[in-house]
CSV table of C-alpha atoms in Angstrom, one decimal:
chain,number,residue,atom,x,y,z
A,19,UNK,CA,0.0,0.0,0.0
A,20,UNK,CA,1.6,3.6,-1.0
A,21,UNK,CA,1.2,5.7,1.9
A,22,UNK,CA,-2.3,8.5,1.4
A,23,UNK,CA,-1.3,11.7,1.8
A,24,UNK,CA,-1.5,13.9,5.1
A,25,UNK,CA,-4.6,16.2,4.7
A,26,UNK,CA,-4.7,17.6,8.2
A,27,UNK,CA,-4.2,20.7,8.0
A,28,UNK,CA,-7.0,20.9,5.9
A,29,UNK,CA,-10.4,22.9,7.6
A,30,UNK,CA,-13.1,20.6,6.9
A,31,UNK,CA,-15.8,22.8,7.9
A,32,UNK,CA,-15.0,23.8,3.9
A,33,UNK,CA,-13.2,21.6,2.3
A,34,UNK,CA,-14.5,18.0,1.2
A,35,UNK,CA,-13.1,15.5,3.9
A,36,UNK,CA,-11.2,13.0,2.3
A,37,UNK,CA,-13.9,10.1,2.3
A,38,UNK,CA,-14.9,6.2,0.2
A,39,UNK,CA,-14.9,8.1,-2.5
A,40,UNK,CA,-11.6,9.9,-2.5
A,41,UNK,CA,-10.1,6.1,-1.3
A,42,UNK,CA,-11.5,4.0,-4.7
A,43,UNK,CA,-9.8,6.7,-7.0
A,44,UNK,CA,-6.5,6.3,-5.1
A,45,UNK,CA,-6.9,2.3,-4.5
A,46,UNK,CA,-8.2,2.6,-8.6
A,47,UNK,CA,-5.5,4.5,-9.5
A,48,UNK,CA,-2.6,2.2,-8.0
A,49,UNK,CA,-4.4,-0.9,-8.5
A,50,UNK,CA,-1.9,-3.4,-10.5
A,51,UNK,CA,-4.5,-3.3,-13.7
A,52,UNK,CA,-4.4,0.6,-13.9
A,53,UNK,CA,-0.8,1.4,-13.3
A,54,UNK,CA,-0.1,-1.2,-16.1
A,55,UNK,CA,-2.7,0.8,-18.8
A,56,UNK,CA,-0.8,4.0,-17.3
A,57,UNK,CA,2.4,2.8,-18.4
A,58,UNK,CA,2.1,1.4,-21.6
A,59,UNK,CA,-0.1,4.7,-22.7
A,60,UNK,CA,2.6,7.3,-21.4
A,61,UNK,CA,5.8,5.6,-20.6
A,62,UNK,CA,8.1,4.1,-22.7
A,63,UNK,CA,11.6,3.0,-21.3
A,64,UNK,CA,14.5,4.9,-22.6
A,65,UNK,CA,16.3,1.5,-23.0
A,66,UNK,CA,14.0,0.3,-25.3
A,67,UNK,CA,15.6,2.3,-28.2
A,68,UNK,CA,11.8,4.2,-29.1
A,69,UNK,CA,11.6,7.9,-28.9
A,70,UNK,CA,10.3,9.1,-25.4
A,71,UNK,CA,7.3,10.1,-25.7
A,72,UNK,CA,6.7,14.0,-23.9
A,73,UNK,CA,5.5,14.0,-20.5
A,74,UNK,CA,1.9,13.3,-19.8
A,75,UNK,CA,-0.2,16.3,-17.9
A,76,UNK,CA,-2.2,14.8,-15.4
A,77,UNK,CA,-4.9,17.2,-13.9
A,78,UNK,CA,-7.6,16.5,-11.0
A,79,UNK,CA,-11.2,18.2,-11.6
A,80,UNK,CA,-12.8,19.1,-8.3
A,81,UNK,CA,-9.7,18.0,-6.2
A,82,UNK,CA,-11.0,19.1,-2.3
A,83,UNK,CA,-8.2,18.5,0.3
A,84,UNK,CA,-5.9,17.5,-2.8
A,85,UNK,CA,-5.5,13.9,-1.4
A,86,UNK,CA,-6.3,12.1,-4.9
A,87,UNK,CA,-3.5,14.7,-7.3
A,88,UNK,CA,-0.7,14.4,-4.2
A,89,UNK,CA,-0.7,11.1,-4.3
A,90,UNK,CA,-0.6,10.5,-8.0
A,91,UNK,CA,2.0,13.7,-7.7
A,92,UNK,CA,3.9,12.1,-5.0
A,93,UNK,CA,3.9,8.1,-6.2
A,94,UNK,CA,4.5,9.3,-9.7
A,95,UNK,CA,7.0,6.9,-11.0
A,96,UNK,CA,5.2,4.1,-9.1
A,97,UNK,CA,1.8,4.6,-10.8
A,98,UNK,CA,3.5,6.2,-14.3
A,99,UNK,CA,6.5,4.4,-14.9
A,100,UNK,CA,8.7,7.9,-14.6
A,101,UNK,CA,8.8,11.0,-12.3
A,102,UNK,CA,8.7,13.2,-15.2
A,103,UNK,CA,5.2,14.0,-15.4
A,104,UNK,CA,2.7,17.3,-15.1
A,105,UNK,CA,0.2,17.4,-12.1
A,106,UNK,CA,-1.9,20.5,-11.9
A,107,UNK,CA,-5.6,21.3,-10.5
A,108,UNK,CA,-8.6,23.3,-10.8
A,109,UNK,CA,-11.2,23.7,-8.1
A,110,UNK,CA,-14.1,26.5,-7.4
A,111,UNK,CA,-13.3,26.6,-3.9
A,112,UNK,CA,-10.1,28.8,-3.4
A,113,UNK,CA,-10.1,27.2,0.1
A,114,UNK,CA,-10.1,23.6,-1.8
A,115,UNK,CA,-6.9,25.0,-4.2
A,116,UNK,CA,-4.7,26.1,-1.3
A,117,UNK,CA,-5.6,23.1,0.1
A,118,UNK,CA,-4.6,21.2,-2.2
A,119,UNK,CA,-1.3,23.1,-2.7
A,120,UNK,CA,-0.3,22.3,0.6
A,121,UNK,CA,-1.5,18.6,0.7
A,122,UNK,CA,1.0,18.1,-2.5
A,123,UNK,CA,4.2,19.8,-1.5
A,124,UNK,CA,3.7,18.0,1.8
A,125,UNK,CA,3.4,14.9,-0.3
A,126,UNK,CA,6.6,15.4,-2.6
A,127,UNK,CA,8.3,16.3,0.7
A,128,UNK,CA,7.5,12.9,2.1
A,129,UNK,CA,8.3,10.9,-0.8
A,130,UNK,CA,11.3,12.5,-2.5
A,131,UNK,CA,12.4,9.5,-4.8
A,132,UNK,CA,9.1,8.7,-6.4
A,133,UNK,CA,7.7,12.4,-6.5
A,134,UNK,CA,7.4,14.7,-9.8
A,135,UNK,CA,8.4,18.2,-8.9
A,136,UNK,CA,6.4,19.6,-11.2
A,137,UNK,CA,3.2,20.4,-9.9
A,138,UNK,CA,1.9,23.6,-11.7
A,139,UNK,CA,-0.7,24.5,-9.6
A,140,UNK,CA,-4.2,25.2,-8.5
A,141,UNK,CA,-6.4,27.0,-9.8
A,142,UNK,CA,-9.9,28.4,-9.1
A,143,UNK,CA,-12.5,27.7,-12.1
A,144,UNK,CA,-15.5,25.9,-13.6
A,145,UNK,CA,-14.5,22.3,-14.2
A,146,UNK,CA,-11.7,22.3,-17.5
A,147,UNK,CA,-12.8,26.2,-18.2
A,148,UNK,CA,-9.8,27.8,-17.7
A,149,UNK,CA,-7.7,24.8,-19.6
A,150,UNK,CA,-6.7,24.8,-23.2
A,151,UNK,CA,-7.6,22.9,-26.0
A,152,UNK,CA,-6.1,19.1,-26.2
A,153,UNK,CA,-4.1,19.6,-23.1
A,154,UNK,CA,-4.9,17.1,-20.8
A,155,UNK,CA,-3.6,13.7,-20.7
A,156,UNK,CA,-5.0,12.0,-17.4
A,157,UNK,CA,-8.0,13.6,-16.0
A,158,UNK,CA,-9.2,12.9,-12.7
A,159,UNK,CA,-12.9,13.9,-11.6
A,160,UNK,CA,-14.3,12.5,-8.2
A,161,UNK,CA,-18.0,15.2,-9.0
A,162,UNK,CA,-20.4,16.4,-6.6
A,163,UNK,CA,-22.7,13.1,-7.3
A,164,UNK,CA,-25.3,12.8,-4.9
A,165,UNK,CA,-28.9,13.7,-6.6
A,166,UNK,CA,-30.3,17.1,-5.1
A,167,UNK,CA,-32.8,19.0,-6.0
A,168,UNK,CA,-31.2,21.4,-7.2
A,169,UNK,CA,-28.0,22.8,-8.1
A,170,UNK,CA,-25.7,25.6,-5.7
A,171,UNK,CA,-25.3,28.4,-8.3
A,172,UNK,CA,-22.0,28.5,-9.6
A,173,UNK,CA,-21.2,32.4,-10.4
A,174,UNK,CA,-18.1,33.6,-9.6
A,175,UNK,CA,-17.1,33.5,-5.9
A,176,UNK,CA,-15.3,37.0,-4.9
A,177,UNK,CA,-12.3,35.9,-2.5
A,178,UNK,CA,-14.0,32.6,-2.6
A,179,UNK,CA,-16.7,33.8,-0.8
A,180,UNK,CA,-20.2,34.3,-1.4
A,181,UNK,CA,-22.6,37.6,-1.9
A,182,UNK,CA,-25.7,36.2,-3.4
A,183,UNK,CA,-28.0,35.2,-0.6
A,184,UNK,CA,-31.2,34.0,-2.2
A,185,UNK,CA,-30.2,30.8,-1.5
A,186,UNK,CA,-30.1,29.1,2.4
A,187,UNK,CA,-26.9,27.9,2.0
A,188,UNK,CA,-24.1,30.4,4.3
A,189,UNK,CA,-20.4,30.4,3.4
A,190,UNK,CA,-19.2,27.4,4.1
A,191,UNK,CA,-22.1,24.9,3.9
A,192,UNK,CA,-22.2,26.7,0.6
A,193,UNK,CA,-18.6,25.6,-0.4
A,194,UNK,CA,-18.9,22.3,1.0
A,195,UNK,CA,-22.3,21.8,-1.2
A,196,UNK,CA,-20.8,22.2,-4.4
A,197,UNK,CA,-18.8,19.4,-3.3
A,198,UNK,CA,-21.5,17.1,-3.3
A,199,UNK,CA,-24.8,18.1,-4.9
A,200,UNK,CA,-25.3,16.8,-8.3
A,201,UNK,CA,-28.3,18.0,-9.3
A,202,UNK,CA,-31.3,15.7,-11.1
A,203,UNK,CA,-29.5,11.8,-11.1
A,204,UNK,CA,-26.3,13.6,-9.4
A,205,UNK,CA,-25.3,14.2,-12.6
A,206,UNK,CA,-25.6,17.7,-13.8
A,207,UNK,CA,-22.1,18.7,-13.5
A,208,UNK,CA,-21.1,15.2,-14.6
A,209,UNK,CA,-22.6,15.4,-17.6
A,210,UNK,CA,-20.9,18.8,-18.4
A,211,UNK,CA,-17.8,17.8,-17.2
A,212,UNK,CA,-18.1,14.5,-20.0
A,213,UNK,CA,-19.7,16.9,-22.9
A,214,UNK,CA,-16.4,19.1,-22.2
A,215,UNK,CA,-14.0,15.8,-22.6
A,216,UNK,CA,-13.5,16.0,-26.4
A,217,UNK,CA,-11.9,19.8,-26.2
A,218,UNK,CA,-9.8,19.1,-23.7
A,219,UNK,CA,-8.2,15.6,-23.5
A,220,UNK,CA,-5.4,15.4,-25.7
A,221,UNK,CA,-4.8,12.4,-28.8
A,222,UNK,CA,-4.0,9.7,-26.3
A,223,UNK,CA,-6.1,11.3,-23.5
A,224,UNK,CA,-8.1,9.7,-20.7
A,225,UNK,CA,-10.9,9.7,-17.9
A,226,UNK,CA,-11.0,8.7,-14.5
A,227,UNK,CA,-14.9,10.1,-13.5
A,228,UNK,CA,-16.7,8.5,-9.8
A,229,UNK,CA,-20.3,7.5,-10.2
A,230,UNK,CA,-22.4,5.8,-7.5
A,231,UNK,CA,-25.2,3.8,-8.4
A,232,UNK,CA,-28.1,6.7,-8.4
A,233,UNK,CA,-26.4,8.3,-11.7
A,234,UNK,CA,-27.1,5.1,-13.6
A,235,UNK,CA,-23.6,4.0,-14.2
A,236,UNK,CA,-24.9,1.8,-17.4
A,237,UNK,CA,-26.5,4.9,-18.6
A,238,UNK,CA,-23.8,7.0,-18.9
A,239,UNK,CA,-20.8,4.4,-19.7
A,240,UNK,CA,-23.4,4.4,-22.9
A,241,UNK,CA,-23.7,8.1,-23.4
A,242,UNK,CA,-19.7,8.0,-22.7
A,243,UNK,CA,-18.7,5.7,-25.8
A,244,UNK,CA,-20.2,8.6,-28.3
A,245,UNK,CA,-18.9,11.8,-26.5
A,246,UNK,CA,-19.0,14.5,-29.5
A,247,UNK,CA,-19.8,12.1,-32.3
A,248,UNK,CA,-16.6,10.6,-31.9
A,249,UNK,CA,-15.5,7.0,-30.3
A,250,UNK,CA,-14.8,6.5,-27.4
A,251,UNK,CA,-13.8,3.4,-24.9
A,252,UNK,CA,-15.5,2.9,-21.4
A,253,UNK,CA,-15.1,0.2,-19.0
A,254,UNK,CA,-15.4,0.2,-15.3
A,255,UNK,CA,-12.1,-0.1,-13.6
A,256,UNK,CA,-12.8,0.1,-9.8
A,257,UNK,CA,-15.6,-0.8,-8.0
A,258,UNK,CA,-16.2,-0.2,-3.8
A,259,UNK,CA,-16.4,-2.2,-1.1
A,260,UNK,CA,-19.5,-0.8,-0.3
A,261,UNK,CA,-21.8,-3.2,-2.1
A,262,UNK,CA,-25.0,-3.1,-0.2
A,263,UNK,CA,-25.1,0.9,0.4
A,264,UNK,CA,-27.6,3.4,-1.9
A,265,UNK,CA,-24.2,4.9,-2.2
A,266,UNK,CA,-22.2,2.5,-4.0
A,267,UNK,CA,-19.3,3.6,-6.0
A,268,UNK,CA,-17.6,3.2,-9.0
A,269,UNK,CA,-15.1,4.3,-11.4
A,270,UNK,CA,-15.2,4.5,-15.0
A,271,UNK,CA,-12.2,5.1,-17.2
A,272,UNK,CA,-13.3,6.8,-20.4
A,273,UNK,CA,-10.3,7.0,-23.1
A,274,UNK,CA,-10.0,8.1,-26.9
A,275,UNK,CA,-9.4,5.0,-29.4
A,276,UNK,CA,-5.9,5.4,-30.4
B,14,UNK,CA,1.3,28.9,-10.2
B,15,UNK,CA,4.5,27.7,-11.9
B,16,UNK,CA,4.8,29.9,-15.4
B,17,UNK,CA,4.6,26.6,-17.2
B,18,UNK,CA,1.1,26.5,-16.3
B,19,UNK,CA,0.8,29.5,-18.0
B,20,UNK,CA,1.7,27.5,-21.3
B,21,UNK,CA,-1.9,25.4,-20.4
B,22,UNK,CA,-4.3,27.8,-19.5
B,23,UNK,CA,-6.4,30.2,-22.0
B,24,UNK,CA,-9.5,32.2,-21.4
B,25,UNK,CA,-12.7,30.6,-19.4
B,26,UNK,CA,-14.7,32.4,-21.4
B,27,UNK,CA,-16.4,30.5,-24.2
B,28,UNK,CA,-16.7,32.5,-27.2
B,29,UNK,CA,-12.7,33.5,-26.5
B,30,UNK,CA,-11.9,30.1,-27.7
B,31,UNK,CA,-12.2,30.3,-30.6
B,32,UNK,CA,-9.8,33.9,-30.9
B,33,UNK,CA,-6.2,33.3,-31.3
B,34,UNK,CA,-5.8,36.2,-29.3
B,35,UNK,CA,-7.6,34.9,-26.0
B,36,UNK,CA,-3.8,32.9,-25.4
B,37,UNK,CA,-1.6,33.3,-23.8
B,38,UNK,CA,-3.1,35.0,-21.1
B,39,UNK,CA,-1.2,38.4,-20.5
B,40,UNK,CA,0.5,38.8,-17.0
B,41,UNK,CA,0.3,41.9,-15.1
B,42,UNK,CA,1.7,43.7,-12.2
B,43,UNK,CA,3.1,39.9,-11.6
B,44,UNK,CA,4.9,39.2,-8.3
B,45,UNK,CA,7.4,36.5,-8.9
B,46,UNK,CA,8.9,34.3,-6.2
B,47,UNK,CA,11.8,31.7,-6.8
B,48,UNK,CA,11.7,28.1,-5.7
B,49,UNK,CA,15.4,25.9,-5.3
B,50,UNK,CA,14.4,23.0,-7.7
B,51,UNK,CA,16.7,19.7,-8.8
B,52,UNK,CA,17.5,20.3,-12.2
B,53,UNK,CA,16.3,17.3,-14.7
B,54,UNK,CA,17.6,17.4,-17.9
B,55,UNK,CA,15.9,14.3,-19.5
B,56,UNK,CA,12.7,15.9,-18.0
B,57,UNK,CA,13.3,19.5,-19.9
B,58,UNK,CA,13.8,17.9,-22.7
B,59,UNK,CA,11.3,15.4,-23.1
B,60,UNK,CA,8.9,18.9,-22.5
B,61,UNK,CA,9.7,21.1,-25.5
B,62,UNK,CA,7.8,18.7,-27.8
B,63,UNK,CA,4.6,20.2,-25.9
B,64,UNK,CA,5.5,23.5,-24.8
B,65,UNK,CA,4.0,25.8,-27.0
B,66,UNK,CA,7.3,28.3,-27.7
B,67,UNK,CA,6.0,31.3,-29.3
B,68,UNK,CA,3.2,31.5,-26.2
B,69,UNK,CA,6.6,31.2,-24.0
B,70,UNK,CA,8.5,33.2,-25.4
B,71,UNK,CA,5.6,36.1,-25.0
B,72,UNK,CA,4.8,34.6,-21.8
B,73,UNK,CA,8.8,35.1,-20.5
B,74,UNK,CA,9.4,38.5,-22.3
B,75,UNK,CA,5.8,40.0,-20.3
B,76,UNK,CA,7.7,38.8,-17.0
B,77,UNK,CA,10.6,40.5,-17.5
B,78,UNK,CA,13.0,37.4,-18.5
B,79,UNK,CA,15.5,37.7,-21.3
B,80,UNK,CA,14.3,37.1,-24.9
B,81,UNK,CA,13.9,33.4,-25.5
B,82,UNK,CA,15.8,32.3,-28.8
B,83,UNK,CA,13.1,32.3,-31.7
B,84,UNK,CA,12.9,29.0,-32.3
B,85,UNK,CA,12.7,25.7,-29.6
B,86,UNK,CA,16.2,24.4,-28.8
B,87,UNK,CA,16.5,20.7,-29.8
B,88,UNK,CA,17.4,17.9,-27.8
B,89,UNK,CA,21.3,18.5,-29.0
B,90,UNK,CA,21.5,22.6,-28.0
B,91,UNK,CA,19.8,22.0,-24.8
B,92,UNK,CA,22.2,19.0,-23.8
B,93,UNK,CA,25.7,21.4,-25.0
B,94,UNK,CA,23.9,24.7,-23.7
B,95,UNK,CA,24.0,24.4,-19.8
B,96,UNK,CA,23.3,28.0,-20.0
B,97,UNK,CA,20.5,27.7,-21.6
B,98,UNK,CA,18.9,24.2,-19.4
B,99,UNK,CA,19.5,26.3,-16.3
B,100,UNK,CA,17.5,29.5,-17.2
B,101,UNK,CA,14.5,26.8,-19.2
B,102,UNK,CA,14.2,25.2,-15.8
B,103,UNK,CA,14.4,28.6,-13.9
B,104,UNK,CA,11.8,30.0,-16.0
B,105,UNK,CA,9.4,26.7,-16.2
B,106,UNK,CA,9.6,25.3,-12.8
B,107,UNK,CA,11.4,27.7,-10.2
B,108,UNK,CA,9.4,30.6,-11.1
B,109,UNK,CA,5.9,30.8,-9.4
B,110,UNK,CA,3.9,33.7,-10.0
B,111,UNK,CA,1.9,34.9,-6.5
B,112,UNK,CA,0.1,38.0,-7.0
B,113,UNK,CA,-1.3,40.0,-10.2
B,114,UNK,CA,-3.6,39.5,-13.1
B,115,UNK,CA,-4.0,37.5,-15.9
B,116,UNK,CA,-5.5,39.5,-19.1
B,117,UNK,CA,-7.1,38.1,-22.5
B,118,UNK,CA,-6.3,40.3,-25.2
B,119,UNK,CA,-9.4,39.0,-26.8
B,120,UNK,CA,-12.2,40.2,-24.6
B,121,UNK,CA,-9.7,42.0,-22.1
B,122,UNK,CA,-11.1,40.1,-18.6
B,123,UNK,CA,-8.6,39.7,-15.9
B,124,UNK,CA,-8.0,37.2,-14.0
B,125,UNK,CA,-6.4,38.1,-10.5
B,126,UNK,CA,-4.0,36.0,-9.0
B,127,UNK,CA,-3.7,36.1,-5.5
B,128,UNK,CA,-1.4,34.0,-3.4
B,129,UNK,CA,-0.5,32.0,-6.1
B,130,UNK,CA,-4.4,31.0,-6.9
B,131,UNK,CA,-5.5,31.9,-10.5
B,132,UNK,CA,-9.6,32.9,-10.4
B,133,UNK,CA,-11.1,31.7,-13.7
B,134,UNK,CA,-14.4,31.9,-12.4
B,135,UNK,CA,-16.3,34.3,-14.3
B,136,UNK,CA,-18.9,37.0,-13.5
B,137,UNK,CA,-22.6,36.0,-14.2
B,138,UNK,CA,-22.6,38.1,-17.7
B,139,UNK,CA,-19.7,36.7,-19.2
B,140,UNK,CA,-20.7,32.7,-18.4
């Protein structure tokens, strides 16, 4: 087991506890089957004689205390194959990307052999918004899942703070909401999040998205495989413990056809 | 925020993707602070094949670095040019940019950057 990085210095009261969830993408992501599809997509051994290929950018949607992009950013060459690669992340909760800022250098601190050092950054934004065309290699979205009725408004948050008031929600039950309230089926920002996966995932791009079992996983592995017209390949790759619970969880890796 | 990141991020608003102009983002009034980083040759080179140069170069100049040579350095320069390694690597990875704005020179929003935190979240009129 590769150690989970130390959130606790993280204020909870607005930031999205580390939780299940956050544990299936890090046990997903390390599992032997995934580090293996990792590797032969974005490694190749210099020894082998074949041009390296350039370093895969690896960016968490949504990332909360930054447990899940620290520990991909801090086991790199154990998950990857190398230490070269790109981490960044992009959160609306400024709290949630200083957060996560901390939780990774105190990662790479902790695990100086295996660690990239180049983390670019958090930033605050609207899912892949701020991020450009075909950049992204490995994306890495754990949404706000469970079905609400409706969604927290998502205009800009001055300071990362709130002004609007219409709504009940007060500052920090506000943050911590868009953490978790997905809307009709949970999947409202899910759904946007996958509509925006042809602009932004690169040639040999991939998907690591949550689901649990009220946003019809079947449903939208289906919807996945024809993102934008084009064609796309889904499969489950990690699946909780948690069998019996409303909330049961899985994860779906969604990649181009290359 | 590292500068590279700057190489990877463009203008949240929608109908600036389309404008050449909308990237790179334009810094401004930047605040700049150094980190001590382990330099990796094999990683700086392996990067060049996706950094987009002209963007850096414009990106580098706007931050007060020296000119970047107009064209990317190949594999060879960079590993016979430890001049040139060393100031790549300060400029990609040591440099972090704190405080300031981003700008789009397509619709001309700014983003402000505040300790080290980019705010691409846009006002209601411009979602």
């Amino acid at each position: 087991m590769l150690p989970t990085p130390d959130t606790s210095h993280v204020a909870y009261e607005r930031v999205y506890e580390p939780a299940e969830d956050s544990f299936l993408l890090l046990d997903t992501l390390s599992s032997p089957s995934e580090t293996s599809f990792l590797q032969t997509r974005f490694y190749v051994s210099p020894a082998s004689g074949t041009p390296t290929p350039p370093e895969p950018l690896v960016v968490e949607i949504g990332p909360g205390s930054g447990v899940v992009i620290a520990f991909v950013t801090a086991h790199a060459s154990t998950l990857l194959g190398t230490r070269n690669i790109l981490t960044g992340a992009v959160d609306m909760n400024a709290y949630a990307c200083a957060a996560t800022t901390e939780t990774v250098r105190r990662a790479v601190t902790s695990n100086p052999a295996t660690a990239s050092m180049a983390f670019l950054g958090a930033v605050q934004g609207d899912l892949v918004s701020p991020l450009r065309d075909h950049s992204v290699d490995v994306l890495i979205f754990n949404p706000p899942y469970v079905p609400t009725a409706q969604l927290p408004s998502r205009e800009e948050l001055p300071d990362g703070g709130r002004i609007d008031t219409e709504n009940a929600f007060d500052e920090d039950s506000y943050l911590l909401s868009l953490s978790y309230a997905g809307g009709q089926d949970g999947m409202e920002t899910t759904d946007r999040l996958l509509d925006s996966l042809p602009r932004v995932l690169s040639d040999r791009g991939c998907a690591y998205v949550l689901l649990c079992a009220q946003n019809k996983p079947e449903e939208v592995k289906e919807r996945a495989r024809c993102l934008g017209g084009g064609t796309w390949k889904v499969e489950t790759v990690g699946l909780s413990g948690n069998q019996a619970g409303w909330e049961k969880l899985q994860i779906i890796r969604i990649c181009r056809e290359m | 925020m590292k500068v590279l990141s700057l190489n990877f991020l463009t203008c949240a608003v929608k109908t600036c993707k389309t404008q050449s102009d909308s990237y790179p983002l334009h810094p401004k009034d930047a605040e700049l602070v150094q980190d001590d980083i382990e330099l990796n040759e094999a990683f700086l080179i392996n990067l060049l094949p996706r950094i987009d140069w002209k963007a850096l170069s414009t990106t580098a100049t706007e931050l007060g670095f020296p000119a970047l040579p107009s064209t990317p350095p190949t594999p060879e320069d960079l590993r016979a040019d430890a001049k040139t390694l060393r100031d790549l690597h300060n400029l990609l990875l040591e440099t972090q940019m704190v405080e300031g704005k981003l700008v789009c020179a397509s619709c001309g929003h700014e983003y402000a950057v505040r300790e080290g935190i980019a705010n691409f979240l846009l006002p209601s009129h411009l979602v």
